[in-house]
GROMACS .gro file of C-alpha atoms in nm:
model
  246
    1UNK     CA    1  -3.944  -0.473   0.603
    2UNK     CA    2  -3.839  -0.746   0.831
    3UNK     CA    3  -3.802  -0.667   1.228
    4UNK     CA    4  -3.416  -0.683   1.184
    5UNK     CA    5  -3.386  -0.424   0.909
    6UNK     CA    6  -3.658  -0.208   1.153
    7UNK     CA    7  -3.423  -0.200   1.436
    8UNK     CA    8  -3.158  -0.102   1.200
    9UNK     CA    9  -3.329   0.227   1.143
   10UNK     CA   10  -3.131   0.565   1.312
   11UNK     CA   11  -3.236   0.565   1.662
   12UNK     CA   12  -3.127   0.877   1.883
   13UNK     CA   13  -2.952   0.631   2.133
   14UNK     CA   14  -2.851   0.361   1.888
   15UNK     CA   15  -2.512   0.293   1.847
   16UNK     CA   16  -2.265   0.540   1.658
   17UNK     CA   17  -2.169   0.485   1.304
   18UNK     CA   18  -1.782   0.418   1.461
   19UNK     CA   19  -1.944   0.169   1.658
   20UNK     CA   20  -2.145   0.018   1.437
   21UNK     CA   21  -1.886  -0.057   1.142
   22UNK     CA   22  -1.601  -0.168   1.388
   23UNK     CA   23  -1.855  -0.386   1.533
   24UNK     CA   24  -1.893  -0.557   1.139
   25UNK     CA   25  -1.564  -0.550   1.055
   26UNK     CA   26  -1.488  -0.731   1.408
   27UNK     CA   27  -1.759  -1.012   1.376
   28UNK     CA   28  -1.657  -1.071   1.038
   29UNK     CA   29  -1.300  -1.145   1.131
   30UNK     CA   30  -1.426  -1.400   1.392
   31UNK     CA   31  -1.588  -1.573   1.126
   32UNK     CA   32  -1.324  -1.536   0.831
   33UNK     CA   33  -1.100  -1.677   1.073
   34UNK     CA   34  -1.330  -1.955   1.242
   35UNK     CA   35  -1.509  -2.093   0.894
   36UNK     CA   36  -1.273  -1.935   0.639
   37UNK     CA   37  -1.396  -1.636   0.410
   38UNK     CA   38  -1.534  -1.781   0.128
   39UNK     CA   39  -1.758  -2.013   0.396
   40UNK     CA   40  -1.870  -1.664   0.574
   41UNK     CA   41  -2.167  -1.473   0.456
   42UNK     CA   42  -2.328  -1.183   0.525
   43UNK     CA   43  -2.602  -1.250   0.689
   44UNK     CA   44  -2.356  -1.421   0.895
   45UNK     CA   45  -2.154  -1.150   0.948
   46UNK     CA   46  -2.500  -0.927   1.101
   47UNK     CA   47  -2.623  -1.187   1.265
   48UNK     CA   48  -2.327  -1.181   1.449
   49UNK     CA   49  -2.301  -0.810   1.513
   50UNK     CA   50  -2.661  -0.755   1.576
   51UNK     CA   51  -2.738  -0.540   1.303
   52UNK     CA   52  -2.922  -0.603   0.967
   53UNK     CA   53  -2.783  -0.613   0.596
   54UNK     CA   54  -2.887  -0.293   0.520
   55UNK     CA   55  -2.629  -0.154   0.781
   56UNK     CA   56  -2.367  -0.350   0.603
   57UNK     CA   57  -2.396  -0.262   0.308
   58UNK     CA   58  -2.404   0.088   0.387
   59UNK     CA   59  -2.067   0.084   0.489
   60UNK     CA   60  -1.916  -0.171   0.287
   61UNK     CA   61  -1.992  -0.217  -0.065
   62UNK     CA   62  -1.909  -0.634  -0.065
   63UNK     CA   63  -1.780  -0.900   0.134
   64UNK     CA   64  -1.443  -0.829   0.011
   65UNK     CA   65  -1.431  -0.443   0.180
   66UNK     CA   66  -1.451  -0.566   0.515
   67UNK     CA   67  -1.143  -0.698   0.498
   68UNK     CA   68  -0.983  -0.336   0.400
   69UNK     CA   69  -1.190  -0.126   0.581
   70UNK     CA   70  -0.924   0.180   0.653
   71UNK     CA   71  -0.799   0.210   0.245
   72UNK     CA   72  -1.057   0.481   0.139
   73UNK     CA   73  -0.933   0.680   0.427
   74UNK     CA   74  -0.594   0.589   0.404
   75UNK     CA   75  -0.605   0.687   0.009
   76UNK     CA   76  -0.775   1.020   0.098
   77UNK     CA   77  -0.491   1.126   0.345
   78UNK     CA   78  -0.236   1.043   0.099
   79UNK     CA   79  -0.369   1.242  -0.184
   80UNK     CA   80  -0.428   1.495   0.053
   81UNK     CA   81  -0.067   1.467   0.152
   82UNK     CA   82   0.071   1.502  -0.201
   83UNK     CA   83  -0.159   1.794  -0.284
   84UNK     CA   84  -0.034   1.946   0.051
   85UNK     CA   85   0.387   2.014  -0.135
   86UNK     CA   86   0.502   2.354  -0.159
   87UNK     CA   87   0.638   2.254  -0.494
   88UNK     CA   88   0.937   2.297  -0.388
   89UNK     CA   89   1.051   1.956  -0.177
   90UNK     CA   90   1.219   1.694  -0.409
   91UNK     CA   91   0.924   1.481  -0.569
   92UNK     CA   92   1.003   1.139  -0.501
   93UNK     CA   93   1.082   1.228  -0.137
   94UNK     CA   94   0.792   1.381  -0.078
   95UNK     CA   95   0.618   1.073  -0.253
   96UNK     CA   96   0.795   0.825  -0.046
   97UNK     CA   97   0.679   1.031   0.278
   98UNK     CA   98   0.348   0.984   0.192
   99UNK     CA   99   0.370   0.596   0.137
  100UNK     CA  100   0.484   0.610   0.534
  101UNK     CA  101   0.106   0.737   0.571
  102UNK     CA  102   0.007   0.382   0.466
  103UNK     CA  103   0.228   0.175   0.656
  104UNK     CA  104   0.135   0.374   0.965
  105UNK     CA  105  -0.192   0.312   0.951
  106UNK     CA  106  -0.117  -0.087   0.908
  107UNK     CA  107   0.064   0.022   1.261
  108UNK     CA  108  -0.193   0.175   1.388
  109UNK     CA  109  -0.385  -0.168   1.446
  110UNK     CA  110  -0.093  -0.416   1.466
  111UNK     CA  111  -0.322  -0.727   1.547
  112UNK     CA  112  -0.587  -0.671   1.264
  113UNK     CA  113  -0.305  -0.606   1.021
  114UNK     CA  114  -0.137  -0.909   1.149
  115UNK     CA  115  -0.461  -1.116   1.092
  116UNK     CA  116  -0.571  -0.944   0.763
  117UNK     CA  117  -0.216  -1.082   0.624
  118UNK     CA  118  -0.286  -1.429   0.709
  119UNK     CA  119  -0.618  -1.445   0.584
  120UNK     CA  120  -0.578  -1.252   0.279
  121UNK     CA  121  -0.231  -1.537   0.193
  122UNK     CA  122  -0.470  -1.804   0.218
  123UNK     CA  123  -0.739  -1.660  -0.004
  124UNK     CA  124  -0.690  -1.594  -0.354
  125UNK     CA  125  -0.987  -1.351  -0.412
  126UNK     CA  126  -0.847  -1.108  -0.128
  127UNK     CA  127  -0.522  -1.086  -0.255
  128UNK     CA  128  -0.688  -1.021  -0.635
  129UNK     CA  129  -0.861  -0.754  -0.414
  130UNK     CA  130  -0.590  -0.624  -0.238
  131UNK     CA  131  -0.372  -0.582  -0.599
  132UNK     CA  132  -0.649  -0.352  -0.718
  133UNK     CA  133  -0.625  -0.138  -0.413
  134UNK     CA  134  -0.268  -0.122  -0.442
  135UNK     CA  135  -0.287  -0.030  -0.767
  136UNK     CA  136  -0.531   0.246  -0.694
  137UNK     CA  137  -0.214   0.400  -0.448
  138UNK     CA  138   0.013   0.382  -0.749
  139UNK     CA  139  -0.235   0.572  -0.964
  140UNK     CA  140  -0.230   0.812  -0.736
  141UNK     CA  141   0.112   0.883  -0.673
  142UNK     CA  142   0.202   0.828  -1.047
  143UNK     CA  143  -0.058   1.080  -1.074
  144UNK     CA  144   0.131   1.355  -0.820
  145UNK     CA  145   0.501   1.261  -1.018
  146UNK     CA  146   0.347   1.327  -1.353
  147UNK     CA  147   0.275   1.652  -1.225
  148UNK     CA  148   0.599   1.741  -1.072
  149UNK     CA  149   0.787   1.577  -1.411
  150UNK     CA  150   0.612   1.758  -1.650
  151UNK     CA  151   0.865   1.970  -1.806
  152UNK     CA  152   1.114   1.653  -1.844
  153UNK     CA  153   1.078   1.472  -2.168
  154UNK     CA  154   1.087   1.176  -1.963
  155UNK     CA  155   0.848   1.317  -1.744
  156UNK     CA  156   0.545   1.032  -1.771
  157UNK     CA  157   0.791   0.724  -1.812
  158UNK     CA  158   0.988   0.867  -1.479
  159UNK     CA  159   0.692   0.898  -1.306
  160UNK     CA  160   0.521   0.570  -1.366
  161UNK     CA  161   0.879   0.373  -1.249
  162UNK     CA  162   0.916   0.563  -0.959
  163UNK     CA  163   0.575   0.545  -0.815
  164UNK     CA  164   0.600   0.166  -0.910
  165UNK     CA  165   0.924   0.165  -0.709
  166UNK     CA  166   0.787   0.367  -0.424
  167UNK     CA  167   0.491   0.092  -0.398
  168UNK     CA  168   0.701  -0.210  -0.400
  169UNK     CA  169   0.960  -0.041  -0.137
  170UNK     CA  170   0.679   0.051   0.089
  171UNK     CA  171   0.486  -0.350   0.064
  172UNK     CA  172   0.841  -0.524   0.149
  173UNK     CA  173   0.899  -0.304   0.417
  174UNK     CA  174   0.522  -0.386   0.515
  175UNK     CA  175   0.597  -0.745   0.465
  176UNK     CA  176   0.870  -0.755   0.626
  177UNK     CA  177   0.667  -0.610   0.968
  178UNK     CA  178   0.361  -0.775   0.903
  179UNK     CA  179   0.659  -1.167   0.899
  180UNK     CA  180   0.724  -1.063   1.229
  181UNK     CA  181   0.397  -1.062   1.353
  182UNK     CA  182   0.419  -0.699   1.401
  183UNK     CA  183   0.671  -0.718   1.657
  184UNK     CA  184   0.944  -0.558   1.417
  185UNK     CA  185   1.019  -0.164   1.434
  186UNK     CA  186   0.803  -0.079   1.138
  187UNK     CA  187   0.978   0.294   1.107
  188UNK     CA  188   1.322   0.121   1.084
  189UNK     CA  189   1.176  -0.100   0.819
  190UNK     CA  190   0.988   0.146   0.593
  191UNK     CA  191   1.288   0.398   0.657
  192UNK     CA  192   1.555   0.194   0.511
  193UNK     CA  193   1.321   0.056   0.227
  194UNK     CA  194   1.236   0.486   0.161
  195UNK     CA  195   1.586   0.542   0.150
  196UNK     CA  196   1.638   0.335  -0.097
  197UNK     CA  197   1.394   0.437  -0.341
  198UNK     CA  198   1.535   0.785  -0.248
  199UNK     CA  199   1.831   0.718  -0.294
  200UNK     CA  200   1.826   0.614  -0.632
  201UNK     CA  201   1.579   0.822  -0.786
  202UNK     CA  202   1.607   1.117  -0.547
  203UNK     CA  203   1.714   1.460  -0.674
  204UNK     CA  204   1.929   1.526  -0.395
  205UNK     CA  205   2.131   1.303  -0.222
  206UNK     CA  206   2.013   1.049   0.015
  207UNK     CA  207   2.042   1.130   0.375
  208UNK     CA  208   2.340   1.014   0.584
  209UNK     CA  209   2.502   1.022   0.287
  210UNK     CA  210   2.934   1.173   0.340
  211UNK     CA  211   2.966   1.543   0.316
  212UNK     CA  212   3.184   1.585  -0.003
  213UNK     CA  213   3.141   1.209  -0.098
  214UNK     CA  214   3.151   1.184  -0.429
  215UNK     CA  215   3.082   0.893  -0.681
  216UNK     CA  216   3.273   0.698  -0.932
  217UNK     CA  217   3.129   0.773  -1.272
  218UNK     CA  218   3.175   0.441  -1.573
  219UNK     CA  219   3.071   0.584  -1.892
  220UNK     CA  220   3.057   0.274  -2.128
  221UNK     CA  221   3.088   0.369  -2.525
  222UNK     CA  222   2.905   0.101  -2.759
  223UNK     CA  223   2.791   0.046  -3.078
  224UNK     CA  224   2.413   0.042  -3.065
  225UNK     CA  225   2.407  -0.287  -3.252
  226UNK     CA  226   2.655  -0.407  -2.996
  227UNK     CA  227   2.468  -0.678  -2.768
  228UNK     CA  228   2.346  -0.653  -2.416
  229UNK     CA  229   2.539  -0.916  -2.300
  230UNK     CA  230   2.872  -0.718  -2.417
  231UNK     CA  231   2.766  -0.400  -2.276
  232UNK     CA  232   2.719  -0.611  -1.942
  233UNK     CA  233   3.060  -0.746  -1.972
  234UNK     CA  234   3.213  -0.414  -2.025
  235UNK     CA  235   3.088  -0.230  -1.734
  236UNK     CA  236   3.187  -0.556  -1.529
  237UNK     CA  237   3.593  -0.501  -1.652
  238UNK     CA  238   3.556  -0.139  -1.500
  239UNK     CA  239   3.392  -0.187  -1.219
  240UNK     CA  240   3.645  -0.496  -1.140
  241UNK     CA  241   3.340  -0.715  -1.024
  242UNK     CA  242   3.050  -0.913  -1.156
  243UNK     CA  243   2.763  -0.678  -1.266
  244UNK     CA  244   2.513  -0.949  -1.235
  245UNK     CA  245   2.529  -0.935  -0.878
  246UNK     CA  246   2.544  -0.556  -0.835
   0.00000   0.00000   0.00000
């Protein structure tokens, strides 16, 4: 055992495990950002922080992890979020409510989230990464519609579009914060991108919505062999307007 890795070991006044992993996440970032990630390694990372490998590996699994070091959490307080419904709220409102979890956390830490965008745009491993953790947020709240859709025939197919809907409303609103170097209102931004996704999937009407507003229905009769192009065309004469940009 080298002398690092023996000063690693659990000392009564050695640093706390808080301590210790924001310490690695923080040297790594100075590096990532001084030599470039895939230039970084990590023994330089613990050199930096003062701590051997075995510390960071006991807290991050790869290089790669460092980068998202709050997801596991993040994931855990979402599912517990989900599991949390009466059964009773509207599903993909109380889906889209627990997206908010996520962004807020990316709030939480405006300057890291800030950084983490930059470096992740200029490296194409992290953002391979950072699809597969995304995708592990969709599982989940796929996984919570199922659930809540089961008695509609529809029920897995509805599901899978809205959680994919929910995802990509919550990552432009993120985006759209993270553009403006985190200087935006991100609860204006996630809010209006919610709505949305509430709006048109919701089972009750979106809020702010006119008391006693109601809707124009267009009910379009075609033959099924009847192009797509001419069913396009039709609901464009009776809407008056060009359906292509609706």
């Amino acid at each position: 055992m080298s002398e690092k890795e023996e000063q690693d070991q659990p000392m009564n006044d050695g640093p706390s495990k808080p301590a210790m992993r924001e310490a690695l996440v923080a040297a790594a970032f100075e590096l990532f950002l001084e030599r470039g990630f895939e230039q970084t390694t990590v023994d330089d990372i613990v050199s930096l922080a003062g701590v051997g490998r075995r510390s960071f590996f006991r807290y991050f699994p790869a290089k790669e992890d460092v980068v998202f070091p709050d997801h596991e959490r993040s994931l855990a307080e979402m599912t517990e979020f989900l599991e949390s419904g009466t059964g009773e709220e509207d599903p993909v409102r109380h889906a889209c409510d627990a997206a908010r979890l996520v962004l807020r956390m990316y709030a939480e830490q405006p300057s890291f989230s800030v950084q983490r965008y930059r470096l992740t745009r200029r490296v194409p491993g992290l953002r391979a990464y950072e699809l597969s953790v995304v995708w592990r947020y969709e599982h989940t709240l796929a996984a919570y519609l199922r659930g809540r859709f089961a008695d509609r025939p529809d029920g897995p197919l509805r599901a899978d579009v809205i959680a994919a809907a929910v995802v990509a409303a919550h990552n432009h609103a993120l985006r759209t914060w993270l553009r403006s170097g985190g200087e935006s209102d991100w609860v204006v931004e996630v809010d209006a991108a919610m709505a949305f996704v509430t709006g048109t999937w919701g089972d009750r009407p979106a809020e702010g919505a006119a008391e006693g507003e109601s809707e124009d229905v267009v009910v379009l009769v075609a033959s099924r062999r009847a192009p797509l192009w001419r069913m396009v065309q039709g609901i464009e004469s009776a809407l008056g307007t060009d359906a292509r940009q609706v």
